[in-house]
Short mmCIF file of C-alpha atoms in Angstrom, two decimals:
data_model
loop_
_atom_site.label_atom_id
_atom_site.label_comp_id
_atom_site.label_asym_id
_atom_site.label_seq_id
_atom_site.Cartn_x
_atom_site.Cartn_y
_atom_site.Cartn_z
CA MET A 1 0.08 -0.05 -0.01
CA THR A 2 1.31 3.44 -1.08
CA LEU A 3 1.97 5.95 1.45
CA GLN A 4 -0.68 8.23 0.00
CA ARG A 5 -3.19 5.57 0.32
CA VAL A 6 -2.40 5.04 3.88
CA LEU A 7 -2.58 8.83 4.72
CA ARG A 8 -6.00 8.47 3.24
CA VAL A 9 -7.18 5.80 5.06
CA THR A 10 -5.91 7.24 8.25
CA SER A 11 -7.52 10.37 7.62
CA PHE A 12 -10.89 8.97 7.04
CA PHE A 13 -10.69 6.80 10.32
CA LEU A 14 -9.81 9.95 12.24
CA LEU A 15 -12.97 11.90 10.69
CA VAL A 16 -15.21 8.95 11.56
CA THR A 17 -13.77 8.85 15.27
CA PHE A 18 -14.24 12.67 15.36
CA ILE A 19 -17.73 12.64 14.49
CA LEU A 20 -18.64 9.71 16.58
CA SER A 21 -17.00 11.29 19.64
CA GLY A 22 -18.89 14.61 18.84
CA CYS A 23 -22.34 12.81 18.67
CA ALA A 24 -21.43 11.30 22.15
CA MET A 25 -20.59 14.46 23.52
CA LYS A 26 -23.84 15.90 22.31
CA LYS A 27 -25.77 13.50 24.26
CA ASP A 28 -24.31 14.56 27.57
CA ILE A 29 -25.30 18.11 26.93
CA PRO A 30 -28.83 19.23 28.49
CA ALA A 31 -31.16 20.91 26.26
CA VAL A 32 -32.46 24.31 27.56
CA ILE A 33 -36.24 24.27 27.38
CA PRO A 34 -38.81 26.53 28.99
CA VAL A 35 -40.55 25.56 32.13
CA VAL A 36 -43.64 26.90 33.50
CA ILE A 37 -43.69 27.80 37.15
CA LYS A 38 -47.18 28.00 38.49
CA PRO A 39 -47.62 30.58 41.36
CA ALA A 40 -49.07 29.48 44.69
CA PRO A 41 -52.82 30.00 44.81
CA VAL A 42 -53.81 33.66 45.85
CA TYR A 43 -57.11 34.05 47.85
CA ILE A 44 -58.95 37.25 48.81
CA LYS A 45 -60.33 37.10 52.37
CA PRO A 46 -63.87 38.24 52.66
CA LYS A 47 -64.61 41.11 54.94
CA VAL A 48 -68.20 40.95 55.87
CA ALA A 49 -70.13 43.95 56.68
CA LEU A 50 -73.82 43.96 58.24
CA VAL A 51 -75.60 47.18 57.62
CA LEU A 52 -78.62 47.58 59.81
CA GLY A 53 -81.13 50.06 58.86
CA GLY A 54 -83.38 52.60 60.94
CA GLY A 55 -87.05 52.06 61.29
CA ALA A 56 -87.97 52.35 64.96
CA ALA A 57 -89.92 49.31 66.24
CA ARG A 58 -89.64 47.50 62.91
CA GLY A 59 -85.87 47.08 64.17
CA PHE A 60 -86.88 44.05 66.02
CA ALA A 61 -86.49 42.28 62.53
CA HIS A 62 -82.76 42.70 62.85
CA VAL A 63 -82.86 40.13 65.66
CA GLY A 64 -84.14 37.60 63.61
CA VAL A 65 -81.61 38.25 60.75
CA LEU A 66 -78.84 38.13 63.13
CA ARG A 67 -80.14 34.61 64.52
CA VAL A 68 -79.93 33.04 61.01
CA LEU A 69 -76.49 34.61 60.21
CA GLU A 70 -75.18 33.16 63.50
CA GLN A 71 -76.88 29.73 62.95
CA GLU A 72 -75.35 29.62 59.38
CA LYS A 73 -71.92 30.68 60.69
CA ILE A 74 -71.85 33.57 58.36
CA PRO A 75 -68.82 35.62 59.44
CA ILE A 76 -69.67 39.28 60.52
CA ASP A 77 -66.42 41.61 60.35
CA MET A 78 -68.20 45.02 61.11
CA ILE A 79 -71.55 46.25 61.77
CA VAL A 80 -72.71 49.64 60.56
CA GLY A 81 -75.97 50.73 62.34
CA THR A 82 -78.17 53.59 61.59
CA SER A 83 -80.97 54.61 64.22
CA VAL A 84 -82.34 51.66 65.71
CA GLY A 85 -79.86 49.57 63.60
CA SER A 86 -77.29 51.25 65.88
CA LEU A 87 -78.89 50.07 69.12
CA ILE A 88 -79.49 46.41 68.00
CA GLY A 89 -75.96 46.33 66.28
CA ALA A 90 -74.17 47.67 69.55
CA ILE A 91 -75.76 45.14 71.78
CA TYR A 92 -74.75 42.34 69.32
CA ALA A 93 -71.23 43.62 68.77
CA SER A 94 -70.79 43.79 72.63
CA ASP A 95 -72.01 39.96 72.87
CA PRO A 96 -72.25 38.26 69.39
CA ASN A 97 -74.98 35.83 71.01
CA SER A 98 -78.57 35.82 69.23
CA PHE A 99 -80.00 34.25 72.14
CA GLU A 100 -79.21 37.03 74.67
CA LEU A 101 -80.17 39.48 72.09
CA GLU A 102 -83.49 38.05 71.60
CA TRP A 103 -84.20 37.78 75.42
CA THR A 104 -83.08 41.51 75.77
CA SER A 105 -85.44 42.26 73.02
CA PHE A 106 -88.43 40.58 74.47
CA LEU A 107 -87.96 42.41 77.56
CA LEU A 108 -87.62 45.82 76.00
CA GLU A 109 -90.47 48.24 76.39
CA LYS A 110 -91.12 51.66 74.75
CA ASP A 111 -91.13 53.25 78.04
CA ASP A 112 -87.46 51.89 78.59
CA ILE A 113 -86.17 54.24 75.73
CA PHE A 114 -88.64 56.87 75.25
CA ASP A 115 -88.60 59.66 78.10
CA PHE A 116 -91.31 61.93 77.17
CA SER A 117 -91.15 65.27 78.68
CA ILE A 118 -93.30 68.50 78.45
CA LEU A 119 -90.03 70.54 79.31
CA ALA A 120 -88.15 69.18 76.40
CA SER A 121 -90.97 69.74 73.99
CA ALA A 122 -89.53 72.76 72.47
CA THR A 123 -86.73 70.78 71.01
CA GLY A 124 -88.24 67.27 70.83
CA PRO A 125 -90.76 65.65 73.34
CA VAL A 126 -88.13 62.82 74.00
CA LYS A 127 -85.03 63.84 76.10
CA GLY A 128 -83.06 60.75 75.19
CA ASP A 129 -81.76 60.15 78.71
CA LYS A 130 -83.46 56.79 79.04
CA LEU A 131 -81.99 55.53 75.81
CA GLU A 132 -78.60 56.34 76.88
CA LYS A 133 -78.98 54.75 80.42
CA PHE A 134 -80.62 51.63 78.69
CA VAL A 135 -77.57 51.16 76.55
CA THR A 136 -74.90 51.69 79.57
CA ALA A 137 -76.97 49.06 81.57
CA LYS A 138 -76.98 46.39 78.75
CA ILE A 139 -73.71 46.92 77.45
CA SER A 140 -70.63 46.11 79.90
CA ALA A 141 -67.95 48.01 77.49
CA LYS A 142 -68.02 51.68 77.90
CA ASN A 143 -66.26 52.74 74.42
CA ILE A 144 -66.74 51.34 70.85
CA GLU A 145 -63.13 50.17 70.74
CA GLN A 146 -63.80 47.47 73.44
CA LEU A 147 -66.75 45.78 71.51
CA LYS A 148 -66.03 42.49 70.19
CA VAL A 149 -67.04 43.19 66.57
CA PRO A 150 -65.86 46.36 64.83
CA PHE A 151 -68.92 48.97 65.06
CA TYR A 152 -69.86 52.06 63.34
CA ALA A 153 -72.96 54.36 64.45
CA VAL A 154 -74.32 56.86 61.92
CA ALA A 155 -75.53 60.12 62.87
CA ALA A 156 -75.91 63.62 61.34
CA ASP A 157 -74.98 67.15 62.21
CA LEU A 158 -78.05 69.18 62.55
CA ASN A 159 -76.49 72.52 61.47
CA THR A 160 -74.28 71.25 58.66
CA GLY A 161 -76.06 68.13 57.39
CA GLU A 162 -72.94 66.31 57.42
CA PRO A 163 -72.66 62.41 58.33
CA VAL A 164 -71.12 61.78 61.76
CA VAL A 165 -69.85 58.25 62.05
CA PHE A 166 -68.79 57.21 65.58
CA SER A 167 -66.15 54.42 65.52
CA SER A 168 -64.74 55.11 68.71
CA GLY A 169 -65.78 56.76 72.12
CA PRO A 170 -68.74 56.23 74.24
CA ILE A 171 -71.05 53.59 72.96
CA ALA A 172 -74.21 55.13 74.65
CA LYS A 173 -73.68 58.68 73.34
CA ALA A 174 -73.01 57.09 69.86
CA VAL A 175 -76.34 55.20 70.14
CA ARG A 176 -78.44 58.06 71.28
CA ALA A 177 -76.97 60.53 68.58
CA SER A 178 -77.78 57.85 66.01
CA CYS A 179 -81.31 57.36 67.33
CA SER A 180 -82.17 61.16 67.99
CA ILE A 181 -85.12 61.27 65.43
CA PRO A 182 -85.39 65.00 64.80
CA GLY A 183 -88.85 66.36 65.88
CA VAL A 184 -89.14 63.36 68.27
CA PHE A 185 -85.65 63.25 70.29
CA THR A 186 -83.92 66.33 71.68
CA PRO A 187 -80.73 66.61 69.74
CA LEU A 188 -77.52 65.58 71.45
CA SER A 189 -75.10 68.29 71.90
CA TYR A 190 -71.76 66.42 71.74
CA ASN A 191 -68.15 67.80 70.92
CA ASN A 192 -69.79 71.04 69.87
CA ARG A 193 -72.17 69.66 67.56
CA GLN A 194 -75.87 68.98 67.53
CA LEU A 195 -76.46 65.41 66.38
CA ILE A 196 -79.62 63.96 65.21
CA ASP A 197 -80.72 60.49 63.71
CA GLY A 198 -78.56 59.28 60.77
CA GLY A 199 -81.74 58.40 59.06
CA VAL A 200 -82.14 61.90 57.75
CA LEU A 201 -79.38 60.79 55.29
CA GLY A 202 -80.84 57.46 54.61
CA ASN A 203 -81.86 54.48 56.76
CA ILE A 204 -78.74 52.45 55.57
CA ALA A 205 -75.26 53.38 55.29
CA PRO A 206 -73.56 50.57 53.03
CA GLU A 207 -71.27 53.43 51.95
CA ILE A 208 -69.63 53.57 55.32
CA ALA A 209 -69.04 49.78 55.22
CA ARG A 210 -67.14 50.30 51.90
CA GLN A 211 -65.02 53.09 53.29
CA ASN A 212 -63.96 50.91 55.99
CA GLY A 213 -62.81 48.01 53.69
CA ALA A 214 -65.90 45.90 53.56
CA ASN A 215 -65.75 43.77 50.23
CA LEU A 216 -69.10 41.94 50.85
CA VAL A 217 -71.94 44.14 52.19
CA ILE A 218 -75.09 42.65 53.68
CA VAL A 219 -77.85 45.47 54.04
CA VAL A 220 -80.92 44.73 56.12
CA SER A 221 -83.59 47.28 55.12
CA ILE A 222 -86.65 47.52 57.29
CA GLY A 223 -88.02 50.63 55.51
CA LYS A 224 -89.31 48.98 52.31
CA SER A 225 -93.02 49.94 52.78
CA LEU A 226 -94.22 53.27 53.42
CA GLN A 227 -97.41 52.04 54.75
CA ASN A 228 -98.60 53.56 58.08
CA LYS A 229 -101.74 54.09 59.36
CA GLU A 230 -100.72 55.69 62.80
CA THR A 231 -100.42 59.36 61.95
CA SER A 232 -102.75 60.67 64.68
CA ASN A 233 -99.96 62.52 66.51
CA ILE A 234 -96.96 64.74 66.15
CA VAL A 235 -94.49 61.90 66.73
CA ASN A 236 -95.97 59.37 64.46
CA ILE A 237 -96.35 62.19 61.89
CA THR A 238 -92.56 63.00 62.04
CA LEU A 239 -91.63 59.42 61.84
CA GLN A 240 -93.70 58.82 58.92
CA ALA A 241 -92.16 61.84 57.00
CA ILE A 242 -88.66 60.89 58.02
CA ALA A 243 -89.51 57.32 56.54
CA ILE A 244 -90.92 58.68 53.14
CA MET A 245 -87.66 61.00 52.73
CA SER A 246 -85.28 58.10 53.78
CA ASN A 247 -86.97 55.49 51.46
CA LYS A 248 -86.26 57.53 48.61
CA ILE A 249 -82.52 58.13 49.55
CA ASP A 250 -82.12 54.47 50.14
CA SER A 251 -82.89 53.51 46.75
CA TYR A 252 -79.75 55.22 45.63
CA LYS A 253 -77.65 53.88 48.58
CA LEU A 254 -78.63 50.20 47.42
CA LYS A 255 -76.18 50.33 44.55
CA GLU A 256 -73.49 49.66 47.25
CA ALA A 257 -75.06 46.69 48.70
CA ASP A 258 -74.01 42.97 47.65
CA VAL A 259 -76.91 41.27 49.42
CA LEU A 260 -80.31 42.99 50.31
CA ILE A 261 -82.35 41.54 53.33
CA SER A 262 -85.93 42.92 53.12
CA PRO A 263 -88.05 41.87 56.00
CA GLU A 264 -91.90 42.28 55.45
CA VAL A 265 -92.46 44.62 58.33
CA GLY A 266 -93.69 47.55 56.42
CA ASP A 267 -97.27 47.57 57.96
CA VAL A 268 -95.79 47.39 61.43
CA GLY A 269 -96.20 50.89 62.98
CA THR A 270 -92.79 52.52 63.98
CA MET A 271 -93.89 52.75 67.53
CA ASP A 272 -95.70 49.39 67.78
CA PHE A 273 -93.89 47.39 70.36
CA THR A 274 -96.49 44.74 70.36
CA GLN A 275 -95.21 43.21 67.27
CA LYS A 276 -91.87 41.94 68.48
CA LYS A 277 -92.32 38.12 67.82
CA ARG A 278 -93.80 39.01 64.28
CA CYS A 279 -90.82 41.38 63.38
CA MET A 280 -88.04 38.79 64.40
CA GLN A 281 -89.86 36.10 62.48
CA ALA A 282 -89.97 38.31 59.56
CA GLY A 283 -86.42 38.83 59.75
CA ILE A 284 -85.57 35.03 60.28
CA ASP A 285 -87.76 34.43 56.89
CA ALA A 286 -86.04 37.01 55.00
CA ALA A 287 -82.66 35.89 56.07
CA GLN A 288 -83.13 32.43 55.11
CA LYS A 289 -84.42 33.60 51.68
CA ALA A 290 -81.09 35.61 51.14
CA MET A 291 -78.89 32.66 52.48
CA PRO A 292 -78.13 30.98 49.11
CA GLU A 293 -76.82 34.21 47.64
CA ILE A 294 -74.76 35.08 50.71
CA LYS A 295 -73.07 31.51 50.66
CA LYS A 296 -72.42 31.70 46.89
CA LEU A 297 -70.78 35.25 47.28
CA LEU A 298 -68.67 33.75 50.18
CA GLU A 299 -67.65 30.62 48.17
CA ALA A 300 -66.41 32.96 45.48
CA PHE A 301 -63.73 34.13 47.84
CA ASN A 302 -62.48 30.49 48.07
CA THR A 303 -61.57 30.43 44.35
CA PRO A 304 -58.12 31.25 44.00
CA VAL A 305 -56.96 34.53 42.01
CA ASN A 306 -53.45 33.97 40.44
CA ALA A 307 -51.30 35.96 38.21
CA SER A 308 -50.44 34.53 34.63
CA ALA A 309 -47.81 31.84 34.98
CA LYS A 310 -44.65 32.93 33.12
CA PRO A 311 -42.22 30.62 31.55
CA ILE A 312 -38.59 30.93 32.71
CA SER A 313 -35.36 29.38 31.37
CA GLY A 314 -34.55 25.88 32.94
CA THR A 315 -32.99 22.74 32.12
CA ALA A 316 -34.02 19.28 31.44
CA ASN A 317 -32.29 15.95 30.96
#
């Protein structure tokens, strides 16, 4: 074999060896491919607000609503009360026990909170001292900050028309201010202001719940019907006039509600304390009717909300 042929054969074998060794090396090099990493589930925690509206004696319906919410274990992260809603709300916020609330309500009589006085008739025939004493006697905590459930009582400034929201300070003063129906109760002088019933700005205040971080607002409205045949004296005339006004305002405020509970108590007189049991049952019925919607909304908070998964560089063998 000539030298030239030997060199050719040798070069061929070297080339094949080089190619084969290159293929072997290639197998050991990991391929770079995109890997999708899914983020951990992100859940939005519900912050449930219960908004209790005004309506005088019809407020006993709130007691029935609270019973159902408690039985169904619906969380209540805050209570916003206007007028009688502030009274029922404060009692429950101090001790979230619907049984105790029912017992207190059954024992409550008109004379326990309405102290009519001829001497006060120039500014309102009801002084309001009895209401304040009743709250003090029934609630062991003195200040709103000490309540077990965050609580907001809505009143109004008589001189400016501004809403006044109590979120701290004396509970009894807050409830008295929120319940001081103009023309019936003497306005409460407090912190250089003349305070009256928050119902003049609407019997419900879902906007206050939103302003304080609520993302699920349950409104209990007891002013659905304007029917009232008891208009034979100045007190009932005033209450009916305010009910008419508040009803119109509430129709706009309801846009802030996620769930509306409307107990059928519109034909109960605003000063009729003889219909307690019926009002409570109406509250129970209305709350049970609304329960599927409440649970559906709560369940939506258990659905994870994730950012889109983004591919990142990674290696795979």
